[in-house]
Amino acid sequence: MEEALLKLKHHFLETVDITDEEWKYISSHFTFKRLKKHQFLIQEGMNVPHEFWIVKGLVKSYFLEESGKEYILQFALENYWVSDFHAYQNHGISTLNIDCLEDAEFLVMSFDDREKMCVEVPALANFFRIKSTKGYISLQQRVMGLMKDSAEKRFNDLVEKLPNLVQRVPKKYIASYLGVSRETLSRFSK
Amino acid sequence: MEEALLKLKHHFLETVDITDEEWKYISSHFTFKRLKKHQFLIQEGMNVPHEFWIVKGLVKSYFLEESGKEYILQFALENYWVSDFHAYQNHGISTLNIDCLEDAEFLVMSFDDREKMCVEVPALANFFRIKSTKGYISLQQRVMGLMKDSAEKRFNDLVEKLPNLVQRVPKKYIASYLGVSRETLSRFSK
DNA sequence: GAAATAGTGTGATCTACATCACATCAAAAT
DNA sequence: ATTTTGATGTGATGTAGATCACACTATTTC
C-alpha cells in the first residue's frame, strides 16, 4: 500500500501543489483494495459510498439492459478514478456495475471524506475540479463521435487513443463500448 | 447588471456557502454582455478566454462538419454555464460555435480570473467541482441514451426533461441535438 | 404587403448496421 | 486430457433511420 500511495501522490502533484502535511492528512483517508479478474467493485443495487483510484489493472463500468445486453460506459485503467458517480454524488443506489477485466488494485476513498477534505484542503477541491472538467470534455468528444462518426471511425479513433486496450480486452467489450454489435465490429477490425 | 449579479449570487448559494466579503470579491470579476438572436458568443477559430453564465435567453453550442452539417452538443438556458471548455481549459482555439437562439444576457468570467479565484476562494473551487461533476453525470446519461435508445425514445426523454425547449426552438435543432435527421424526427414528433 | 427565407410534413428509395445462425478456435474448468 | 465455455469470423436477412425530392406554411426582411 505504501508504494501505491506514493504513486497516488505523484498523480496529485501532476495537477496541483500539495504540501507534505496536506498529503499526510489526505493519504490517511485511503484504504487499499485488491480484486481478481471477474470480481466486482460495484454492483447494481448497492450503495456507493466510495470512489476508487486504480493503482493497477483494468475494469469496465457498464449498464445492463433488461434483456441482459451490456453497455460499457467506460474502460478504466491505471491512474483512472472510477465509481458510479451518479449514485455516489446523490447517495443513491447504483445502476451501474463495475468489474475487473484483469486482477486489479485500488485506493479507496469515501464520499464523506472527500467532501470533508475538499472543504479543508482547497488544493484537493481544485484537483477534483480539474479532473472532472477534463472528464466532461472527453465525454463531450465521445458524444460528438457517437453523433457524427461511423462505427468504423469510432473504432479507429479508439485504437489510436488506447492502442493496447484492443489487445487487453475481448472484442465484444470493445464493441459494447463503441455502441456497435460484436459482428459488425468483427467485419472491419480484422 | 446588478440584478443579474444578484441572481448569480443565489445560483452560487444553492450549492456552496460564500461569505459576503467573498462574494464582493468574486462578483467584481464579472462583466456583463448582451446579445441578440443569431449573434455569436463563440466562433470556431477564436481564442476562448471566457466562460459565460446565462442570465436570460437560450443558446446552442455546436460543431460544424465540413459539409456544413451542424451537430448540437448542448442547448443552454438560464442558469447554465457555457463555453468551449476544451479550448478554454487548454488555452486553445475553439472548434465549437455558440450562438443565440433568443436574445440573451450573460455574466462573463475570464479563465485566468477563475483559476486565480479558485485558489484564493476554496468555496468557488468546490462550486465548480460540484457543477462539473454534475455535468459529467448528465453527459454520461446522454452517452447511454445514444447507445441504447431509439431516436424516438431520446426525443421523448428530452421532451420530458425540458418540456418547453421543444416550443422554444425549431425542430431541426432538436433533431441535430438528438443525432437524428429532421425528417425522421418529424415522423414521430407530431 | 410583396418577396424572400426558414420551418415543417410526407413519400420514395437507399444504407449502415442489427440480428440470427452457424462454424472454428482458444482457453478454462473438471 | 477431455469437456465446457468463451472468443472470433462470416454469410443471409431484416430494419431504423438517412437522404433526396417536393409541397405547403410561417416568419422575416425590404
Coordinates of C-alpha atoms (C1' of nucleotides) in Angstrom, one line a residue:
Chain A
M1 CA 0.0 0.0 0.0
E2 CA 2.9 2.4 0.7
E3 CA 4.0 2.2 -2.9
A4 CA 0.5 2.7 -4.2
L5 CA 0.1 5.8 -2.0
L6 CA 3.4 7.2 -3.4
K7 CA 2.1 6.7 -6.9
L8 CA -1.1 8.5 -6.0
K9 CA 0.8 11.4 -4.5
H10 CA 2.6 11.8 -7.9
H11 CA -0.8 11.6 -9.6
F12 CA -2.0 14.5 -7.4
L13 CA 1.2 16.5 -7.9
E14 CA 0.8 16.4 -11.7
T15 CA -2.2 18.6 -11.3
V16 CA -2.0 20.6 -8.1
D17 CA 0.5 21.6 -5.4
I18 CA 0.1 19.8 -2.1
T19 CA 2.3 20.3 0.9
D20 CA 3.7 17.3 2.8
E21 CA 1.4 17.9 5.8
E22 CA -1.6 18.1 3.5
W23 CA -0.5 14.9 1.8
K24 CA -0.1 13.1 5.2
Y25 CA -3.6 14.1 6.1
I26 CA -5.2 13.2 2.7
S27 CA -3.4 9.9 2.4
S28 CA -4.6 8.8 5.9
H29 CA -8.1 8.6 4.4
F30 CA -7.4 6.0 1.8
T31 CA -7.7 2.3 2.2
F32 CA -6.3 -0.4 -0.1
K33 CA -8.3 -3.0 -2.0
R34 CA -7.2 -5.9 -4.2
L35 CA -9.5 -7.8 -6.6
K36 CA -9.2 -10.6 -9.1
K37 CA -10.4 -10.7 -12.6
H38 CA -14.2 -11.1 -12.7
Q39 CA -14.7 -9.7 -9.2
F40 CA -17.0 -6.7 -8.8
L41 CA -16.0 -3.3 -7.5
I42 CA -19.6 -2.1 -7.7
Q43 CA -22.8 -4.0 -8.3
E44 CA -26.2 -2.7 -9.4
G45 CA -28.4 -2.1 -6.4
M46 CA -25.6 -1.4 -4.0
N47 CA -25.0 1.8 -2.1
V48 CA -21.9 3.5 -3.5
P49 CA -20.2 5.3 -0.7
H50 CA -16.7 5.1 -2.3
E51 CA -14.7 6.1 -5.2
F52 CA -11.7 4.3 -6.4
W53 CA -8.3 5.2 -7.9
I54 CA -6.8 2.4 -9.9
V55 CA -3.3 1.5 -8.9
K56 CA -3.1 -1.3 -11.4
G57 CA -5.4 -3.4 -13.6
L58 CA -8.3 -2.8 -15.8
V59 CA -12.0 -2.5 -15.1
K60 CA -15.2 -1.9 -17.1
S61 CA -18.1 0.1 -16.0
Y62 CA -21.3 -0.8 -17.6
F63 CA -25.1 -0.7 -17.6
L64 CA -27.3 -3.8 -18.0
E65 CA -30.4 -3.7 -20.0
E66 CA -33.4 -5.9 -19.0
S67 CA -32.5 -8.3 -21.9
G68 CA -29.1 -8.8 -20.3
K69 CA -27.3 -6.8 -23.0
E70 CA -24.5 -4.8 -21.6
Y71 CA -23.5 -1.2 -22.5
I72 CA -20.0 -0.2 -21.5
L73 CA -19.7 3.4 -20.3
Q74 CA -16.0 3.3 -19.6
F75 CA -12.9 1.2 -19.5
A76 CA -10.7 2.4 -16.7
L77 CA -7.1 1.5 -16.1
E78 CA -4.0 2.7 -14.1
N79 CA -4.4 6.2 -12.8
Y80 CA -8.1 6.5 -13.5
W81 CA -10.7 7.4 -10.9
V82 CA -13.9 5.2 -11.1
S83 CA -17.2 5.0 -9.3
D84 CA -20.9 5.2 -10.2
F85 CA -20.7 8.9 -9.8
H86 CA -24.4 9.4 -10.2
A87 CA -25.1 7.1 -7.2
Y88 CA -22.0 8.4 -5.4
Q89 CA -22.9 12.1 -5.7
N90 CA -26.6 11.6 -4.8
H91 CA -26.2 9.0 -2.1
G92 CA -28.3 6.8 -4.3
I93 CA -28.2 3.2 -5.3
S94 CA -26.0 2.1 -8.1
T95 CA -27.5 1.5 -11.6
L96 CA -24.0 0.5 -12.9
N97 CA -21.8 -2.4 -12.5
I98 CA -18.0 -2.2 -12.4
D99 CA -15.9 -5.3 -12.6
C100 CA -12.4 -6.3 -13.2
L101 CA -11.1 -7.4 -16.6
E102 CA -7.8 -8.1 -15.0
D103 CA -6.5 -8.5 -11.5
A104 CA -6.5 -5.1 -10.0
E105 CA -5.5 -2.9 -7.1
F106 CA -7.3 0.2 -5.8
L107 CA -7.0 3.0 -3.4
V108 CA -10.4 3.7 -1.9
M109 CA -11.9 7.0 -0.6
S110 CA -15.3 7.5 0.9
F111 CA -17.7 10.2 -0.2
D112 CA -17.9 11.8 3.2
D113 CA -14.1 12.0 3.5
R114 CA -13.8 13.5 0.1
E115 CA -16.4 16.2 0.7
K116 CA -14.8 17.0 4.1
M117 CA -11.3 17.2 2.7
C118 CA -12.3 19.2 -0.3
V119 CA -13.5 21.9 2.2
E120 CA -10.5 21.6 4.4
V121 CA -7.8 21.3 1.7
P122 CA -8.6 23.7 -1.2
A123 CA -5.9 22.1 -3.4
L124 CA -7.9 18.9 -3.3
A125 CA -11.1 20.6 -4.4
N126 CA -9.1 22.1 -7.2
F127 CA -7.7 18.7 -8.1
F128 CA -11.1 17.1 -8.5
R129 CA -12.5 20.2 -10.2
I130 CA -9.8 20.0 -12.9
K131 CA -10.2 16.2 -13.2
S132 CA -13.9 16.3 -13.6
T133 CA -13.7 19.2 -16.1
K134 CA -11.3 17.0 -18.2
G135 CA -13.7 14.1 -17.8
Y136 CA -16.5 16.3 -19.0
I137 CA -14.5 17.3 -22.0
S138 CA -13.7 13.8 -23.0
L139 CA -17.3 12.7 -22.7
Q140 CA -18.2 15.6 -24.9
Q141 CA -15.8 14.2 -27.5
R142 CA -17.5 10.8 -27.2
V143 CA -20.9 12.3 -27.7
M144 CA -19.7 14.0 -30.8
G145 CA -18.3 10.8 -32.1
L146 CA -21.5 8.9 -31.5
M147 CA -23.4 11.5 -33.3
K148 CA -21.2 12.1 -36.4
D149 CA -18.9 9.2 -36.9
S150 CA -19.4 5.7 -38.3
A151 CA -18.8 2.7 -36.1
E152 CA -15.6 2.1 -38.1
K153 CA -14.3 5.6 -37.5
R154 CA -15.1 5.3 -33.8
F155 CA -13.2 2.1 -33.6
N156 CA -10.1 3.5 -35.4
D157 CA -10.2 6.5 -33.1
L158 CA -10.3 4.3 -30.0
V159 CA -7.4 2.2 -31.3
E160 CA -5.5 5.4 -31.8
K161 CA -6.3 6.7 -28.3
L162 CA -5.7 3.5 -26.4
P163 CA -3.7 1.2 -28.7
N164 CA -3.1 -1.5 -26.2
L165 CA -6.7 -1.7 -25.0
V166 CA -7.7 -3.7 -28.0
Q167 CA -5.1 -6.3 -27.1
R168 CA -6.1 -6.4 -23.4
V169 CA -9.8 -7.0 -23.8
P170 CA -12.1 -9.2 -25.8
K171 CA -13.6 -7.5 -28.9
K172 CA -17.1 -7.9 -27.7
Y173 CA -16.4 -5.4 -25.0
I174 CA -14.8 -3.0 -27.4
A175 CA -18.0 -3.3 -29.5
S176 CA -20.2 -2.7 -26.5
Y177 CA -18.2 0.4 -25.6
L178 CA -18.4 1.7 -29.2
G179 CA -22.2 1.1 -29.4
V180 CA -21.9 -1.4 -32.2
S181 CA -22.6 -5.1 -32.5
R182 CA -19.9 -7.7 -32.0
E183 CA -20.4 -9.0 -35.5
T184 CA -20.2 -5.6 -37.2
L185 CA -17.0 -4.7 -35.3
S186 CA -15.5 -8.0 -36.4
R187 CA -16.2 -7.1 -40.1
F188 CA -13.8 -4.2 -40.0
S189 CA -11.5 -4.7 -37.1
K190 CA -9.6 -7.6 -38.8
Chain B
M1 CA -26.1 44.1 -14.3
E2 CA -26.7 44.5 -10.5
E3 CA -29.8 42.4 -10.8
A4 CA -28.0 39.8 -12.8
L5 CA -25.2 39.6 -10.2
L6 CA -27.8 39.1 -7.5
K7 CA -29.3 36.1 -9.4
L8 CA -25.8 34.7 -9.9
K9 CA -25.2 35.0 -6.1
H10 CA -28.3 32.9 -5.5
H11 CA -27.1 30.4 -8.0
F12 CA -23.8 30.0 -6.1
L13 CA -25.6 29.8 -2.7
E14 CA -27.7 26.9 -3.9
T15 CA -24.5 24.8 -4.0
V16 CA -21.9 26.3 -1.6
D17 CA -21.6 28.8 1.3
I18 CA -20.0 32.0 0.3
T19 CA -19.5 35.0 2.7
D20 CA -20.4 38.5 1.8
E21 CA -16.8 39.5 1.5
E22 CA -16.0 36.6 -0.7
W23 CA -19.0 37.4 -2.9
K24 CA -17.9 41.0 -3.2
Y25 CA -14.5 39.9 -4.4
I26 CA -15.8 37.2 -6.8
S27 CA -18.5 39.4 -8.3
S28 CA -16.0 42.2 -9.1
H29 CA -14.5 39.8 -11.7
F30 CA -17.6 39.5 -13.8
T31 CA -18.6 41.6 -16.8
F32 CA -21.9 41.9 -18.5
K33 CA -22.8 41.0 -22.1
R34 CA -25.9 41.3 -24.1
L35 CA -26.5 39.6 -27.5
K36 CA -29.4 39.4 -29.9
K37 CA -30.8 36.3 -31.5
H38 CA -28.4 34.9 -34.1
Q39 CA -25.3 36.7 -32.7
F40 CA -22.3 34.6 -31.7
L41 CA -20.9 34.1 -28.3
I42 CA -18.1 31.9 -29.5
Q43 CA -17.0 31.3 -33.1
E44 CA -14.8 28.5 -34.5
G45 CA -11.2 29.5 -34.6
M46 CA -11.4 32.1 -31.9
N47 CA -9.5 32.1 -28.7
V48 CA -11.8 31.3 -25.8
P49 CA -10.6 33.1 -22.7
H50 CA -14.0 33.3 -21.1
E51 CA -16.8 31.3 -19.8
F52 CA -20.4 32.6 -19.6
W53 CA -23.2 32.3 -17.1
I54 CA -26.6 32.8 -18.8
V55 CA -28.8 35.3 -17.1
K56 CA -31.5 35.0 -19.6
G57 CA -32.0 33.6 -23.1
L58 CA -31.1 30.5 -24.9
V59 CA -28.0 29.5 -26.8
K60 CA -26.9 26.5 -28.8
S61 CA -23.4 25.1 -28.8
Y62 CA -22.5 23.1 -31.8
F63 CA -19.9 21.7 -34.1
L64 CA -19.8 22.2 -37.9
E65 CA -18.8 19.4 -40.2
E66 CA -17.0 20.2 -43.4
S67 CA -20.3 19.6 -45.3
G68 CA -21.9 22.4 -43.3
K69 CA -24.0 19.9 -41.3
E70 CA -24.3 21.0 -37.7
Y71 CA -24.2 18.8 -34.6
I72 CA -25.6 20.4 -31.4
L73 CA -23.7 19.5 -28.3
Q74 CA -25.8 21.5 -25.9
F75 CA -28.7 23.8 -25.5
A76 CA -28.0 26.2 -22.7
L77 CA -30.5 28.4 -21.0
E78 CA -31.0 30.5 -17.8
N79 CA -28.6 29.5 -15.1
Y80 CA -26.3 27.4 -17.3
W81 CA -22.6 27.9 -17.7
V82 CA -21.3 27.7 -21.3
S83 CA -18.1 27.9 -23.1
D84 CA -16.0 25.7 -25.4
F85 CA -14.5 24.1 -22.3
H86 CA -11.9 22.2 -24.3
A87 CA -10.5 25.3 -25.9
Y88 CA -11.0 27.2 -22.6
Q89 CA -9.2 24.7 -20.4
N90 CA -6.3 24.2 -22.9
H91 CA -5.9 27.8 -24.0
G92 CA -6.6 26.5 -27.5
I93 CA -8.6 27.7 -30.3
S94 CA -12.3 27.0 -30.5
T95 CA -13.7 24.1 -32.6
L96 CA -17.2 24.9 -31.4
N97 CA -19.7 27.7 -32.2
I98 CA -22.1 29.1 -29.7
D99 CA -24.8 31.4 -30.8
C100 CA -28.1 32.8 -29.6
L101 CA -31.4 31.2 -30.4
E102 CA -33.1 34.1 -28.4
D103 CA -31.9 37.5 -27.2
A104 CA -29.7 36.8 -24.3
E105 CA -27.7 38.2 -21.4
F106 CA -24.6 36.8 -19.9
L107 CA -22.2 37.3 -17.0
V108 CA -18.7 36.8 -18.2
M109 CA -15.6 35.5 -16.4
S110 CA -12.1 35.0 -17.7
F111 CA -10.2 31.8 -17.4
D112 CA -7.3 33.4 -15.5
D113 CA -9.7 35.0 -13.0
R114 CA -11.4 31.7 -12.5
E115 CA -8.2 29.8 -11.8
K116 CA -6.9 32.6 -9.6
M117 CA -10.1 32.8 -7.6
C118 CA -10.4 29.0 -7.3
V119 CA -7.1 29.0 -5.4
E120 CA -8.0 32.0 -3.3
V121 CA -11.6 31.1 -2.5
P122 CA -12.0 27.4 -1.8
A123 CA -15.7 27.6 -1.9
L124 CA -15.5 28.6 -5.5
A125 CA -13.3 25.6 -6.4
N126 CA -15.9 23.5 -4.7
F127 CA -18.7 25.1 -6.6
F128 CA -17.1 24.4 -9.9
R129 CA -16.1 21.0 -8.8
I130 CA -19.6 20.0 -8.0
K131 CA -21.0 21.7 -11.1
S132 CA -18.7 19.9 -13.4
T133 CA -19.3 16.6 -11.7
K134 CA -23.0 17.0 -12.3
G135 CA -22.2 18.0 -15.9
Y136 CA -20.2 14.8 -16.2
I137 CA -23.0 12.7 -14.9
S138 CA -25.6 14.2 -17.3
L139 CA -23.3 13.7 -20.3
Q140 CA -22.9 10.1 -19.1
Q141 CA -26.7 9.7 -19.3
R142 CA -26.6 11.2 -22.8
V143 CA -24.0 8.7 -23.9
M144 CA -26.1 5.9 -22.5
G145 CA -29.1 7.2 -24.4
L146 CA -27.2 7.5 -27.7
M147 CA -26.1 3.9 -27.3
K148 CA -29.2 2.1 -26.2
D149 CA -32.3 4.2 -27.0
S150 CA -34.1 4.7 -30.3
A151 CA -34.3 8.2 -31.7
E152 CA -37.9 8.3 -30.7
K153 CA -37.1 7.4 -27.1
R154 CA -34.4 10.0 -27.0
F155 CA -36.9 12.6 -28.2
N156 CA -39.5 11.6 -25.6
D157 CA -36.9 11.8 -22.9
L158 CA -35.9 15.2 -24.0
V159 CA -39.4 16.5 -24.0
E160 CA -39.8 15.1 -20.5
K161 CA -36.6 16.7 -19.3
L162 CA -37.1 20.1 -20.9
P163 CA -40.8 20.3 -21.9
N164 CA -40.6 24.0 -23.1
L165 CA -37.5 23.6 -25.1
V166 CA -39.4 22.0 -28.0
Q167 CA -41.6 25.0 -28.1
R168 CA -38.7 27.5 -28.0
V169 CA -36.6 26.1 -30.8
P170 CA -37.1 24.9 -34.4
K171 CA -37.4 21.1 -34.7
K172 CA -34.3 20.9 -36.9
Y173 CA -32.2 21.9 -33.9
I174 CA -33.8 19.4 -31.7
A175 CA -33.1 16.8 -34.4
S176 CA -29.5 17.9 -34.5
Y177 CA -29.2 17.6 -30.8
L178 CA -30.7 14.1 -30.7
G179 CA -28.4 12.9 -33.5
V180 CA -31.3 12.2 -35.9
S181 CA -32.4 13.7 -39.2
R182 CA -35.0 16.5 -39.3
E183 CA -37.3 14.2 -41.4
T184 CA -37.1 11.3 -39.1
L185 CA -37.9 13.5 -36.1
S186 CA -40.8 14.9 -37.9
R187 CA -42.3 11.5 -38.4
F188 CA -42.7 10.8 -34.7
S189 CA -42.8 14.2 -33.1
K190 CA -46.2 15.2 -34.4
Chain C
dG1 C1' -47.6 44.0 -48.0
dA2 C1' -44.8 41.5 -51.5
dA3 C1' -40.9 38.8 -51.9
dA4 C1' -37.6 36.0 -49.8
dT5 C1' -36.3 32.9 -46.4
dA6 C1' -36.8 29.5 -42.8
dG7 C1' -39.7 25.8 -40.8
dT8 C1' -42.4 21.6 -41.3
dG9 C1' -44.6 17.3 -43.3
dT10 C1' -44.5 13.3 -46.1
dG11 C1' -43.5 10.0 -49.9
dA12 C1' -39.8 7.0 -52.3
dT13 C1' -35.5 5.0 -52.0
dC14 C1' -31.1 3.7 -50.0
dT15 C1' -27.7 2.1 -46.5
dA16 C1' -25.2 1.2 -42.3
dC17 C1' -25.7 -1.7 -39.0
dA18 C1' -28.5 -5.2 -36.2
dT19 C1' -29.9 -9.8 -35.6
dC20 C1' -29.9 -14.6 -36.4
dA21 C1' -27.4 -18.7 -37.4
dC22 C1' -23.6 -21.4 -37.6
dA23 C1' -18.5 -22.8 -37.8
dT24 C1' -14.0 -22.6 -36.0
dC25 C1' -10.6 -22.0 -32.5
dA26 C1' -8.7 -20.8 -27.9
dA27 C1' -8.9 -21.1 -23.1
dA28 C1' -10.8 -22.5 -18.7
dA29 C1' -12.5 -25.9 -15.7
dT30 C1' -13.2 -30.8 -14.3
Chain D
dA1 C1' -6.7 -34.7 -21.4
dT2 C1' -11.3 -34.1 -22.3
dT3 C1' -15.3 -31.4 -21.7
dT4 C1' -17.3 -26.9 -21.3
dT5 C1' -17.3 -22.3 -22.0
dG6 C1' -15.9 -18.1 -24.2
dA7 C1' -13.9 -15.6 -28.4
dT8 C1' -14.0 -14.7 -33.1
dG9 C1' -15.3 -14.8 -38.2
dT10 C1' -18.7 -14.8 -41.8
dG11 C1' -22.9 -15.5 -44.5
dA12 C1' -28.1 -14.3 -45.0
dT13 C1' -31.7 -11.4 -44.0
dG14 C1' -34.2 -7.5 -41.6
dT15 C1' -34.8 -2.7 -40.2
dA16 C1' -34.2 2.0 -38.2
dG17 C1' -33.1 5.8 -39.8
dA18 C1' -30.5 8.7 -43.7
dT19 C1' -31.1 11.0 -47.9
dC20 C1' -33.5 13.0 -51.8
dA21 C1' -37.3 15.4 -53.6
dC22 C1' -41.1 18.2 -53.3
dA23 C1' -45.2 20.7 -51.3
dC24 C1' -47.1 23.8 -48.1
dT25 C1' -47.0 27.3 -44.4
dA26 C1' -45.0 30.5 -41.2
dT27 C1' -41.9 34.3 -40.5
dT28 C1' -38.6 37.7 -41.7
dT29 C1' -37.0 41.3 -44.4
dC30 C1' -37.0 45.1 -47.6

